[in-house]
XYZ file of C-alpha atoms in Angstrom:
735
model
C 1.146 12.767 -17.984
C -1.831 14.615 -17.996
C -3.204 16.953 -20.375
C -5.165 19.542 -18.395
C -5.625 22.390 -20.877
C -9.292 21.630 -22.028
C -10.469 19.582 -19.216
C -12.804 19.768 -16.557
C -12.041 19.019 -12.927
C -14.328 17.835 -10.362
C -13.190 18.215 -6.734
C -14.493 16.885 -4.018
C -13.330 15.858 -0.027
C -11.903 12.546 0.713
C -15.288 11.941 2.800
C -14.521 9.848 5.545
C -17.715 7.941 5.991
C -21.545 8.450 5.366
C -21.819 10.544 8.634
C -25.195 12.030 8.632
C -23.478 15.126 9.886
C -20.813 15.800 7.115
C -20.645 18.930 5.745
C -22.857 19.500 2.770
C -20.872 22.284 1.322
C -17.898 20.275 0.573
C -18.061 19.868 -2.734
C -16.278 21.891 -5.266
C -15.886 22.199 -8.926
C -13.604 24.068 -11.046
C -13.848 24.340 -14.715
C -11.319 25.032 -17.832
C -11.923 25.331 -21.176
C -11.850 27.882 -24.430
C -15.696 28.515 -24.130
C -15.469 30.079 -20.869
C -12.600 31.109 -18.139
C -15.296 31.336 -15.280
C -14.503 29.157 -12.485
C -17.380 27.715 -10.628
C -16.746 26.924 -7.061
C -18.784 25.095 -3.682
C -21.888 23.821 -4.683
C -21.721 24.242 -8.820
C -21.203 20.747 -9.395
C -21.431 18.779 -12.890
C -23.331 16.079 -11.785
C -22.317 13.681 -14.534
C -19.160 14.144 -13.404
C -19.456 13.320 -9.773
C -20.596 10.322 -7.984
C -24.334 10.083 -7.358
C -24.038 10.735 -3.442
C -22.545 13.805 -4.209
C -24.519 15.478 -6.834
C -27.205 18.344 -6.095
C -30.783 18.189 -7.108
C -30.761 22.236 -7.918
C -28.179 24.020 -9.847
C -28.059 28.328 -10.408
C -29.043 29.635 -13.724
C -25.552 30.407 -14.350
C -24.584 26.600 -13.588
C -27.428 25.154 -15.716
C -26.311 27.560 -18.482
C -22.831 26.469 -18.378
C -23.593 22.944 -18.121
C -25.489 22.713 -21.101
C -23.002 24.600 -22.823
C -20.618 21.544 -21.527
C -23.157 19.296 -22.463
C -22.620 20.431 -26.510
C -19.188 19.631 -26.195
C -19.357 16.360 -24.313
C -16.297 15.062 -25.935
C -13.926 17.472 -23.743
C -11.930 15.329 -21.158
C -12.225 15.622 -17.420
C -10.634 13.789 -14.446
C -12.309 13.615 -10.972
C -9.972 14.683 -8.413
C -10.245 15.199 -4.567
C -10.260 19.021 -3.417
C -7.198 19.777 -1.923
C -7.256 20.904 1.586
C -4.079 22.823 2.186
C -0.900 23.768 0.218
C 0.965 20.873 0.351
C -2.172 18.766 -0.448
C -2.414 20.728 -3.606
C 1.260 20.321 -4.649
C 0.732 16.492 -3.771
C -2.543 16.478 -6.222
C -0.465 18.099 -8.739
C 2.139 16.433 -8.437
C -0.522 12.663 -9.002
C -0.687 14.231 -12.447
C 2.630 15.058 -13.634
C 4.629 12.659 -15.952
C 6.934 10.683 -14.040
C 5.436 11.129 -10.501
C 3.923 8.464 -7.906
C 0.236 8.476 -8.077
C -0.239 8.874 -4.210
C -3.588 8.622 -2.225
C -2.266 8.911 1.115
C -2.321 12.456 2.969
C 0.893 13.854 4.107
C -0.411 16.740 6.389
C -2.502 16.840 9.321
C -5.995 16.731 8.913
C -7.746 18.536 11.877
C -10.221 16.266 13.709
C -12.945 18.545 13.954
C -13.017 18.969 9.946
C -13.457 15.413 10.260
C -16.772 12.974 10.884
C -17.762 12.354 14.273
C -16.480 8.518 13.557
C -13.247 9.353 12.976
C -12.910 11.490 15.981
C -13.836 8.882 17.896
C -11.409 6.768 16.943
C -8.371 9.459 18.626
C -10.472 9.936 21.494
C -8.954 9.003 24.667
C -12.460 7.988 26.075
C -15.524 6.576 24.090
C -18.729 8.617 24.004
C -21.901 7.013 26.043
C -24.111 6.205 23.185
C -27.703 4.370 24.663
C -28.153 3.468 21.023
C -25.243 1.091 21.189
C -26.300 -2.266 22.238
C -23.431 -4.006 24.604
C -24.838 -7.582 23.372
C -23.023 -8.048 20.159
C -20.915 -10.552 18.424
C -17.519 -8.150 18.532
C -17.919 -8.405 22.446
C -19.128 -11.904 22.857
C -15.993 -12.604 20.930
C -13.929 -10.732 23.368
C -15.281 -12.748 26.295
C -14.365 -16.191 24.078
C -10.827 -14.615 23.417
C -9.563 -12.865 26.590
C -12.106 -12.027 29.067
C -12.733 -15.553 30.661
C -8.951 -16.335 30.843
C -8.273 -13.012 31.964
C -11.233 -12.955 34.527
C -9.940 -16.349 35.767
C -6.473 -15.411 36.338
C -7.515 -12.218 38.636
C -9.488 -14.726 40.663
C -6.407 -17.033 41.193
C -4.346 -13.891 42.286
C -7.287 -12.469 44.191
C -7.470 -15.766 46.522
C -3.620 -15.295 46.826
C -3.331 -12.510 47.888
C -6.321 -12.918 50.315
C -4.326 -15.763 51.957
C -1.541 -13.342 53.013
C -4.458 -11.072 54.854
C -2.002 -8.071 54.523
C -2.904 -8.145 51.050
C -6.576 -8.763 51.049
C -7.812 -5.052 49.836
C -5.985 -5.964 46.864
C -7.635 -9.482 46.945
C -10.899 -7.597 47.153
C -10.245 -5.217 44.072
C -8.867 -8.432 42.046
C -12.411 -9.375 42.281
C -13.972 -6.412 41.161
C -11.923 -6.563 38.158
C -12.445 -10.043 37.294
C -16.125 -9.235 37.204
C -15.301 -6.490 35.046
C -12.583 -7.899 32.624
C -15.280 -10.776 32.178
C -17.602 -8.378 30.178
C -16.423 -4.627 30.351
C -18.674 -3.068 28.316
C -21.161 -0.335 29.749
C -19.628 -0.551 33.113
C -17.715 2.291 34.537
C -14.084 1.939 36.575
C -14.296 5.132 38.387
C -11.659 6.735 40.857
C -12.227 8.270 43.818
C -9.822 11.535 42.985
C -10.124 13.481 40.138
C -8.000 13.095 37.095
C -8.173 15.295 34.268
C -8.077 14.448 30.555
C -6.902 16.140 27.948
C -8.318 15.448 24.701
C -5.902 13.924 22.079
C -5.546 15.041 18.395
C -4.631 12.721 15.782
C -0.780 13.003 16.037
C -1.473 12.324 19.756
C 0.582 8.992 20.840
C -1.595 6.325 22.310
C 0.628 5.485 24.520
C 0.519 8.815 26.345
C -2.989 10.306 25.467
C -4.713 11.364 28.723
C -2.365 9.487 30.906
C -1.223 10.893 34.571
C 1.047 9.571 36.677
C -0.245 6.278 38.582
C 2.992 6.632 40.804
C 1.600 9.851 42.752
C -0.117 8.676 45.706
C 2.481 9.520 48.285
C -0.799 11.556 50.091
C -2.303 8.112 51.017
C 0.746 6.608 52.582
C 0.576 3.585 49.113
C 4.213 3.469 49.100
C 4.752 2.769 52.842
C 2.296 -0.091 52.817
C 3.612 -3.334 52.957
C 0.467 -4.951 50.779
C 1.900 -2.656 48.043
C 5.296 -4.119 47.714
C 3.594 -7.809 48.261
C 1.409 -6.650 45.151
C 4.341 -5.942 43.543
C 5.744 -9.155 43.720
C 2.941 -11.699 43.575
C 0.065 -9.941 41.368
C 1.549 -6.938 39.196
C 4.298 -9.062 36.903
C 1.853 -11.883 36.332
C -1.296 -9.454 35.240
C 1.220 -7.123 33.405
C 2.087 -9.818 31.164
C -1.387 -10.602 30.585
C -2.455 -7.401 29.694
C 0.187 -7.003 27.588
C -0.476 -10.036 25.717
C -4.185 -8.830 24.978
C -2.814 -5.523 24.058
C -0.470 -6.882 21.472
C -2.959 -9.509 20.133
C -5.886 -6.977 19.760
C -3.811 -3.944 18.438
C -2.584 -6.371 15.673
C -6.044 -7.652 14.362
C -6.792 -3.875 14.407
C -10.405 -3.704 14.561
C -10.072 -4.716 17.905
C -8.007 -1.836 18.893
C -10.864 -0.541 21.692
C -9.595 -3.927 23.533
C -6.280 -2.769 23.465
C -6.648 1.041 24.303
C -8.827 -0.627 27.455
C -5.795 -2.761 28.315
C -3.285 0.030 27.771
C -5.227 1.887 30.288
C -5.864 -0.946 32.603
C -1.502 -1.216 32.498
C -0.814 2.786 32.795
C -3.651 3.502 35.560
C -5.523 0.684 37.056
C -2.986 -1.701 38.143
C -0.858 0.765 40.406
C -3.858 2.733 41.854
C -4.460 2.247 45.461
C -7.105 -0.248 45.623
C -9.457 1.148 47.804
C -9.651 4.180 45.132
C -11.212 2.089 42.296
C -15.063 1.734 42.241
C -16.861 -0.398 39.503
C -20.431 1.380 38.463
C -22.598 -0.863 36.226
C -25.366 1.337 36.582
C -24.901 4.433 35.001
C -25.563 3.647 31.316
C -29.217 5.104 31.719
C -28.322 8.246 30.628
C -25.784 9.673 28.154
C -24.382 12.267 30.802
C -20.604 11.164 31.703
C -20.378 10.336 35.126
C -17.017 11.846 36.753
C -13.697 10.859 37.479
C -13.813 7.945 34.885
C -10.767 5.473 34.538
C -12.091 2.930 32.201
C -15.403 2.542 30.070
C -16.035 0.978 26.557
C -19.278 -0.518 24.999
C -17.494 -2.451 22.155
C -14.834 -4.612 21.408
C -14.687 -4.473 17.936
C -15.066 -1.026 15.699
C -14.432 -1.692 11.971
C -13.409 1.810 11.333
C -10.460 1.304 12.900
C -8.534 0.644 9.390
C -9.035 4.552 9.102
C -6.515 4.975 12.171
C -3.194 6.208 11.857
C -0.203 6.752 13.709
C 2.797 9.361 12.694
C 0.428 9.839 9.515
C 0.973 6.149 8.325
C -2.097 3.662 8.685
C -1.960 1.525 11.357
C -1.840 -1.951 9.113
C 1.432 -0.642 7.648
C 2.786 0.182 10.931
C 1.848 -3.425 12.264
C 3.732 -4.861 9.284
C 6.730 -3.470 10.623
C 7.165 -6.303 12.825
C 7.654 -8.545 9.389
C 10.490 -6.367 8.991
C 12.292 -6.761 12.618
C 11.827 -10.950 12.352
C 13.023 -11.017 8.766
C 16.029 -9.258 9.558
C 16.267 -10.785 12.972
C 15.752 -14.020 11.881
C 17.994 -13.853 8.505
C 20.869 -12.625 9.798
C 21.254 -14.223 13.384
C 19.914 -17.715 12.134
C 22.269 -18.462 9.745
C 21.937 -21.941 10.291
C 18.223 -22.129 9.879
C 17.819 -23.843 13.206
C 15.010 -21.498 14.672
C 12.772 -21.587 11.645
C 13.105 -22.972 7.818
C 14.885 -20.969 4.876
C 10.724 -21.286 3.493
C 9.531 -19.185 6.175
C 12.367 -16.670 5.885
C 11.885 -16.036 2.269
C 7.717 -15.262 3.237
C 9.035 -13.053 6.004
C 10.893 -11.098 4.084
C 8.743 -10.923 1.247
C 6.130 -9.463 3.642
C 8.790 -7.000 4.648
C 8.913 -5.355 1.681
C 5.321 -4.412 1.740
C 5.378 -1.633 4.580
C 8.678 -0.638 3.357
C 8.012 -0.105 0.181
C 4.994 2.377 1.959
C 7.510 4.377 3.948
C 9.529 5.189 0.927
C 6.533 5.728 -1.290
C 5.338 8.091 1.513
C 8.417 9.960 1.603
C 9.095 10.413 -1.663
C 5.805 11.897 -2.236
C 6.450 13.914 1.191
C 9.548 15.606 -0.009
C 8.197 16.122 -3.785
C 5.350 17.730 -2.274
C 7.691 20.197 -0.091
C 10.300 20.651 -2.773
C 10.348 22.076 -6.437
C 8.890 19.924 -9.705
C 12.755 19.456 -10.512
C 13.513 17.979 -7.008
C 10.763 16.110 -7.037
C 11.516 14.417 -10.612
C 14.871 13.229 -9.737
C 13.011 11.629 -6.292
C 10.587 9.724 -8.128
C 13.014 8.729 -11.018
C 15.709 7.673 -8.328
C 14.092 6.069 -5.381
C 10.825 5.516 -7.111
C 12.008 2.307 -8.507
C 14.597 1.442 -5.692
C 12.908 -1.535 -4.511
C 12.163 -3.345 -7.694
C 15.925 -1.995 -8.606
C 17.276 -3.738 -5.106
C 15.686 -6.752 -5.664
C 16.367 -7.438 -9.093
C 20.160 -6.789 -8.516
C 20.236 -8.950 -5.603
C 18.781 -11.747 -7.468
C 21.328 -11.240 -10.562
C 24.457 -11.247 -7.633
C 22.966 -14.411 -6.541
C 22.647 -15.863 -9.781
C 26.163 -14.548 -10.647
C 27.591 -16.025 -7.581
C 25.907 -19.542 -8.009
C 26.962 -19.716 -12.053
C 23.207 -20.328 -12.976
C 20.562 -18.685 -15.242
C 17.515 -19.326 -12.904
C 18.039 -15.873 -11.067
C 18.494 -14.182 -14.745
C 14.582 -15.945 -15.746
C 13.247 -14.956 -12.525
C 14.185 -11.071 -12.754
C 12.851 -11.123 -16.680
C 9.683 -12.775 -15.544
C 9.420 -10.382 -12.957
C 9.881 -7.613 -15.232
C 7.557 -9.308 -18.185
C 5.101 -10.152 -14.791
C 5.169 -6.046 -13.481
C 4.186 -5.017 -17.124
C 1.437 -7.491 -17.111
C 0.388 -6.673 -13.782
C 0.171 -2.623 -14.597
C -1.534 -2.932 -18.022
C -4.123 -5.868 -16.847
C -4.722 -6.186 -13.416
C -4.291 -3.124 -12.087
C -6.769 -1.255 -14.675
C -8.747 -4.223 -14.220
C -9.350 -4.680 -10.824
C -9.779 -1.029 -10.344
C -12.436 -0.941 -13.207
C -14.366 -4.088 -11.305
C -14.047 -2.218 -7.826
C -15.016 1.393 -9.369
C -17.230 -0.077 -11.574
C -19.460 -1.777 -8.687
C -19.766 1.442 -7.042
C -20.341 4.169 -9.767
C -21.772 1.896 -12.541
C -19.530 3.652 -15.269
C -16.848 5.645 -14.643
C -15.159 8.072 -17.169
C -11.466 9.218 -17.658
C -9.362 11.137 -19.761
C -8.803 9.614 -23.085
C -6.070 12.232 -24.283
C -4.261 11.727 -21.000
C -4.687 7.677 -21.447
C -3.451 7.846 -25.117
C -0.319 10.206 -23.956
C 0.286 7.383 -21.575
C -0.413 4.791 -24.179
C 2.077 6.237 -26.957
C 4.816 6.436 -24.234
C 4.278 2.726 -23.638
C 4.668 1.802 -26.574
C 7.568 3.556 -26.857
C 8.839 1.998 -23.871
C 7.860 -1.554 -24.723
C 9.564 -1.223 -28.195
C 12.440 -0.259 -26.887
C 13.335 -3.154 -24.249
C 11.856 -6.210 -26.477
C 13.680 -4.789 -29.762
C 16.259 -6.631 -29.000
C 14.785 -9.716 -28.432
C 12.630 -9.478 -31.724
C 16.507 -9.128 -33.645
C 17.680 -12.164 -31.925
C 14.646 -13.944 -32.985
C 15.010 -12.650 -36.680
C 19.051 -13.709 -36.614
C 19.287 -15.713 -33.372
C 19.787 -19.752 -33.503
C 16.981 -22.180 -32.578
C 18.213 -24.279 -29.466
C 16.196 -27.182 -28.449
C 16.723 -29.427 -25.280
C 16.197 -32.764 -27.274
C 15.836 -33.882 -30.657
C 15.481 -37.184 -32.409
C 16.012 -38.803 -35.779
C 12.428 -39.549 -37.693
C 12.995 -43.197 -39.030
C 10.128 -43.255 -40.728
C 10.353 -39.775 -42.691
C 13.963 -40.191 -43.358
C 13.251 -43.487 -45.121
C 11.260 -42.155 -48.021
C 13.030 -38.780 -48.252
C 15.648 -37.642 -50.985
C 19.049 -36.808 -49.322
C 20.413 -35.109 -52.293
C 19.950 -32.103 -50.472
C 21.748 -33.331 -47.404
C 18.486 -32.493 -45.014
C 16.760 -34.511 -42.362
C 13.906 -34.822 -40.801
C 14.283 -34.172 -36.935
C 11.912 -33.847 -34.342
C 12.715 -31.614 -31.213
C 11.356 -30.605 -27.757
C 11.734 -27.789 -25.555
C 13.288 -25.750 -28.493
C 13.541 -21.751 -27.679
C 15.528 -19.246 -29.567
C 19.175 -18.338 -28.424
C 21.619 -15.226 -29.042
C 24.680 -17.838 -28.527
C 25.845 -20.080 -31.324
C 26.854 -23.522 -31.282
C 29.342 -24.278 -28.138
C 28.067 -20.994 -26.487
C 29.388 -19.103 -29.350
C 29.318 -15.473 -28.102
C 30.520 -13.762 -31.414
C 26.822 -13.119 -32.395
C 25.526 -11.276 -29.165
C 28.699 -9.035 -29.098
C 28.718 -8.070 -32.324
C 24.845 -7.110 -33.128
C 23.159 -7.736 -29.973
C 24.876 -6.235 -27.452
C 25.309 -2.608 -29.291
C 21.425 -2.786 -29.819
C 20.825 -3.238 -26.195
C 23.219 -0.493 -25.277
C 21.635 1.718 -27.604
C 17.790 1.264 -26.146
C 19.512 1.671 -22.846
C 20.515 4.954 -23.954
C 17.403 5.932 -25.605
C 15.062 4.890 -22.951
C 16.224 7.186 -20.355
C 16.418 10.256 -22.864
C 12.724 9.532 -23.651
C 11.780 9.742 -20.087
C 13.784 12.559 -19.990
C 11.953 14.351 -22.898
C 8.655 13.668 -21.050
C 9.739 15.273 -17.893
C 11.060 18.785 -19.823
C 7.777 18.251 -21.777
C 5.495 18.249 -18.795
C 7.397 20.072 -16.072
C 9.003 22.823 -18.199
C 8.105 23.384 -21.971
C 4.392 23.041 -21.830
C 4.113 22.973 -18.411
C 1.169 25.563 -18.503
C -0.764 23.339 -21.047
C -0.715 20.545 -19.120
C -0.713 21.564 -15.421
C -0.675 25.330 -15.335
C -4.469 26.249 -14.728
C -4.829 23.203 -12.295
C -2.136 24.654 -10.011
C -3.320 27.985 -10.099
C -6.845 27.287 -9.046
C -5.768 24.472 -6.450
C -3.607 27.364 -4.859
C -6.855 29.203 -4.404
C -8.841 26.551 -2.875
C -5.830 25.788 -0.520
C -5.378 29.385 0.548
C -9.180 29.689 1.645
C -8.498 26.418 3.966
C -5.310 28.019 5.548
C -1.799 26.523 6.244
C -0.608 23.335 6.354
C 1.458 21.225 8.665
C 3.382 18.088 7.071
C 3.181 14.857 8.880
C 6.834 14.024 7.911
C 9.356 17.174 7.479
C 12.111 17.645 4.970
C 14.891 16.173 7.431
C 12.267 13.268 8.885
C 11.043 12.336 5.043
C 14.931 11.955 3.967
C 15.612 9.766 6.878
C 13.143 7.660 6.730
C 13.758 7.397 2.956
C 17.200 6.504 3.546
C 16.509 4.400 6.403
C 13.602 2.490 4.545
C 16.358 1.767 1.584
C 18.919 0.252 3.722
C 16.254 -1.890 5.310
C 14.790 -2.908 1.796
C 18.466 -3.811 0.499
C 18.682 -6.048 3.217
C 15.307 -7.956 2.870
C 15.579 -8.305 -0.818
C 19.203 -9.931 -0.095
C 17.371 -12.410 2.416
C 14.581 -13.018 -0.407
C 17.252 -13.910 -2.895
C 19.142 -16.166 -0.494
C 16.293 -18.202 0.699
C 14.193 -18.666 -2.758
C 15.892 -21.412 -3.894
C 14.109 -24.363 -1.747
C 10.686 -22.472 -2.328
C 11.260 -22.675 -6.224
C 12.464 -26.408 -5.641
C 9.797 -27.695 -3.032
C 6.770 -25.595 -4.525
C 6.620 -27.325 -8.097
C 5.746 -23.872 -9.912
C 8.047 -22.776 -12.640
C 10.746 -19.606 -12.285
C 8.558 -17.987 -14.868
C 5.672 -18.283 -12.130
C 7.691 -17.117 -8.941
C 8.832 -14.173 -10.984
C 5.383 -12.881 -12.888
C 3.817 -13.092 -9.199
C 5.682 -12.759 -5.966
C 8.635 -10.813 -7.515
C 6.635 -8.531 -9.674
C 3.196 -7.735 -7.663
C 4.778 -7.715 -3.887
C 6.925 -4.388 -4.445
C 3.755 -3.015 -6.386
C 1.334 -3.376 -3.477
C 1.371 0.181 -2.578
C 0.348 1.409 -6.241
C -2.301 -1.588 -6.299
C -4.026 0.013 -2.997
C -2.999 3.600 -4.383
C -5.461 2.516 -7.495
C -8.100 0.868 -5.868
C -8.327 4.143 -3.568
C -8.718 6.272 -6.243
C -11.418 4.122 -8.113
C -13.513 4.545 -5.301
C -13.249 8.146 -5.378
C -14.859 7.687 -8.867
C -11.311 8.705 -9.962
C -10.493 6.110 -12.157
C -8.455 7.948 -14.584
C -5.505 8.168 -12.153
C -6.098 4.447 -11.416
C -5.164 3.694 -14.612
C -2.175 6.430 -15.093
C -1.119 4.760 -11.950
C -0.525 1.300 -14.024
C 1.377 3.279 -16.977
C 3.213 4.861 -14.644
C 4.644 1.881 -13.164
C 5.241 0.331 -16.626
C 6.948 3.195 -17.951
C 9.228 3.500 -15.516
C 10.228 -0.292 -15.502
C 11.145 0.035 -19.440
C 12.398 3.268 -18.987
C 14.525 3.558 -15.707
C 14.462 -0.050 -14.136
C 15.669 -1.870 -17.286
C 18.566 0.657 -18.392
C 19.831 0.699 -14.610
C 19.923 -3.371 -14.735
C 22.318 -3.249 -17.980
C 24.031 -0.293 -16.411
C 25.015 -2.417 -13.449
C 25.693 -5.442 -15.801
C 28.023 -3.040 -17.372
C 29.842 -2.215 -14.220
C 29.837 -5.095 -12.606
C 29.090 -8.166 -15.078
C 26.341 -10.156 -13.851
C 25.719 -12.081 -17.140
C 22.596 -9.972 -17.642
C 21.071 -10.404 -21.347
C 18.075 -8.476 -22.338
C 16.970 -10.878 -24.631
C 13.546 -12.633 -23.154
C 11.394 -15.905 -24.050
C 8.743 -16.185 -26.736
C 6.339 -17.198 -23.342
C 7.338 -13.199 -22.027
C 7.257 -11.205 -25.344
C 4.034 -12.116 -26.800
C 2.443 -12.029 -23.434
C 3.488 -8.736 -23.239
C 2.642 -7.368 -26.724
C -0.628 -9.140 -26.654
C -1.330 -7.258 -23.173
C -0.343 -3.866 -24.872
C -2.851 -4.228 -27.595
C -5.728 -5.485 -25.094
C -5.187 -2.609 -23.083
C -5.298 0.121 -25.641
C -8.265 -1.780 -27.190
C -9.895 -1.490 -23.666
C -9.093 1.910 -22.920
C -9.973 3.770 -26.337
C -13.475 4.936 -25.715
C -12.911 7.073 -22.121
C -15.556 5.160 -20.030
C -14.994 1.937 -17.929
C -16.974 -0.229 -16.342
C -16.603 -3.627 -14.322
C -17.244 -5.860 -17.219
C -14.300 -4.370 -19.073
C -12.242 -4.469 -15.746
C -13.200 -8.565 -15.537
C -11.936 -9.052 -18.925
C -8.901 -7.787 -18.120
C -8.426 -9.327 -14.896
C -9.474 -12.536 -16.726
C -7.011 -12.222 -19.328
C -4.523 -11.724 -16.430
C -5.538 -14.418 -14.779
C -5.145 -16.866 -18.009
C -1.735 -15.326 -18.527
C -0.680 -16.519 -14.926
C -2.035 -19.995 -15.452
C 0.038 -20.136 -18.794
C 3.320 -19.234 -16.844
C 2.504 -21.530 -13.447
C 1.769 -24.805 -16.252
C 4.996 -23.593 -18.135
C 8.264 -25.966 -17.691
C 11.748 -24.759 -16.924
C 13.930 -25.262 -19.801
C 17.494 -26.010 -19.101
C 20.045 -23.813 -17.319
C 16.725 -22.113 -16.010
C 16.021 -24.591 -13.505
C 16.873 -23.795 -9.994
């Protein structure tokens, strides 16, 4: 939750790249404060709040005067945010600064290509632009020939020879020889067609599979389908080459940076293989001018383009779309190969964990899209219910597994995951964001008032979750795995007080008495757990009412007004996903998430048994970090935009939701369906979380961050993780 009443907001575009043709007037600043009600727009910037590459050398007289006033009150808080491009994006940005909402970086609306950089426009173009400055002799092109070109060319030569031997297929054979030479090194060569074909210019939402493709079967005028050689080609040449191009397409598509190769092979499948052979012509001598020859079917200058990590499919990054393959593999192998005949149980565990990553992204994108297209109340309910659905689904599945197998291993696993999430959100996420942001911007500033509010809520959350644990430490009993009678010490001891000297190992506090007596837990600890489980959601609800209702104007009212003003200047917006589509994706992804979580818990036992790592380590790493990967990526992206304020709040928001929502839900599930989930953490988890809270608040108290502070947080996190790695499994916690 961010206090925006007396804050300065620097707004700038999400620059796609350092394109020299980028619009220099993209930057905007709006300032709010008690001393002034003037809104500065366009190029009136505060250089101290902006990245170096966005600062202007000159300022107007009024801006200089206002800046000097601001410097006198240099303790005023500010955050740096990206300029809203339309109304929906403004709502998304507003929600990023609200308590209880996911902090989401990805755009939820279509972005017109004409307003983006030339490099990004090139990604969505059906045909590459001819550039004499690009050399066709590059490492990526050589890599293409080594990986694909040589064997694809060999395959064309073999099929060409076979077609020549049939006599009637000699025209196809001659064409195969030409294409063999082309696909061995296609860079800078043109494959042209004798008859013209129109190629429409696609947009960002245009499918790669349909962009600029004419009907290759329409050759009735040339009598192509009346020739015997055509059907001979369909039997002997087409199937093999179709499979070869399909394999190259899939491999290069999943490698992402090789998508230019994927486009070439897709066009070969859709255009080249079914064209009459006499209509194809390969011209390697047209690179002397940047003027494009007519009737181009295939052309490329590069096999690798590193900027394809920006490529999106239906508003979702191509890398995440590719990761959906793991969802299909995990569910298919997990529920069909129940006997582990095809793959091992460990492989299914890894596939199921990887399947959670794209599903978590789709759930987050759907929640953000629905929240931006709805009112604040609906958005708050969505974020409260589905915002933690990934973790809750995984934890409940693990507890059910432990209940069925009558072991405490999964209970410890879930508690370790809860504590591990808190450690990651308080140490790792802020730390890695400070390191990456600090390397780019040297020193980054954030809103200390905002962080102070989040920290106070975090203290409340941690106190509520760990209160039963501290209570049990005071009134519980010490339970040890092994004790021995110390003979040497007891020989000289006075036994008048009936005391003995024992040496014990593997000791921990327990809420159960001797012989597993549950009276103490039922009469004292359990009521405290229920009380905390009721108070924590009420505290969360209080934060929502405070930020969205009673103090909404103080928290974000002026920001909403300014962002809407900016949005109106940019025009209307079209969401990638409508409300209905977002809702369907949310429900479908949640269902797949439940199935994947069930597979994770079903196949984790062999991993725990063979890995040699403790249950604590698996819980604080895999179970804690994998569901939070989208938030980690969002935090890093915010830091790269010089918005370290949101990067830090990404972590604190997750931590607050873990304590105020996830833990009470688990307690409620245990009441409805007894799972033997006891909200009492081990000393190893208790003191590491308390120590992390203190360290985080100490590091964030000055309102500035750099890579040194981030490194310190990351090192502390790694030390704690190493401690969990070497910790032994005690008693019933062994799986």
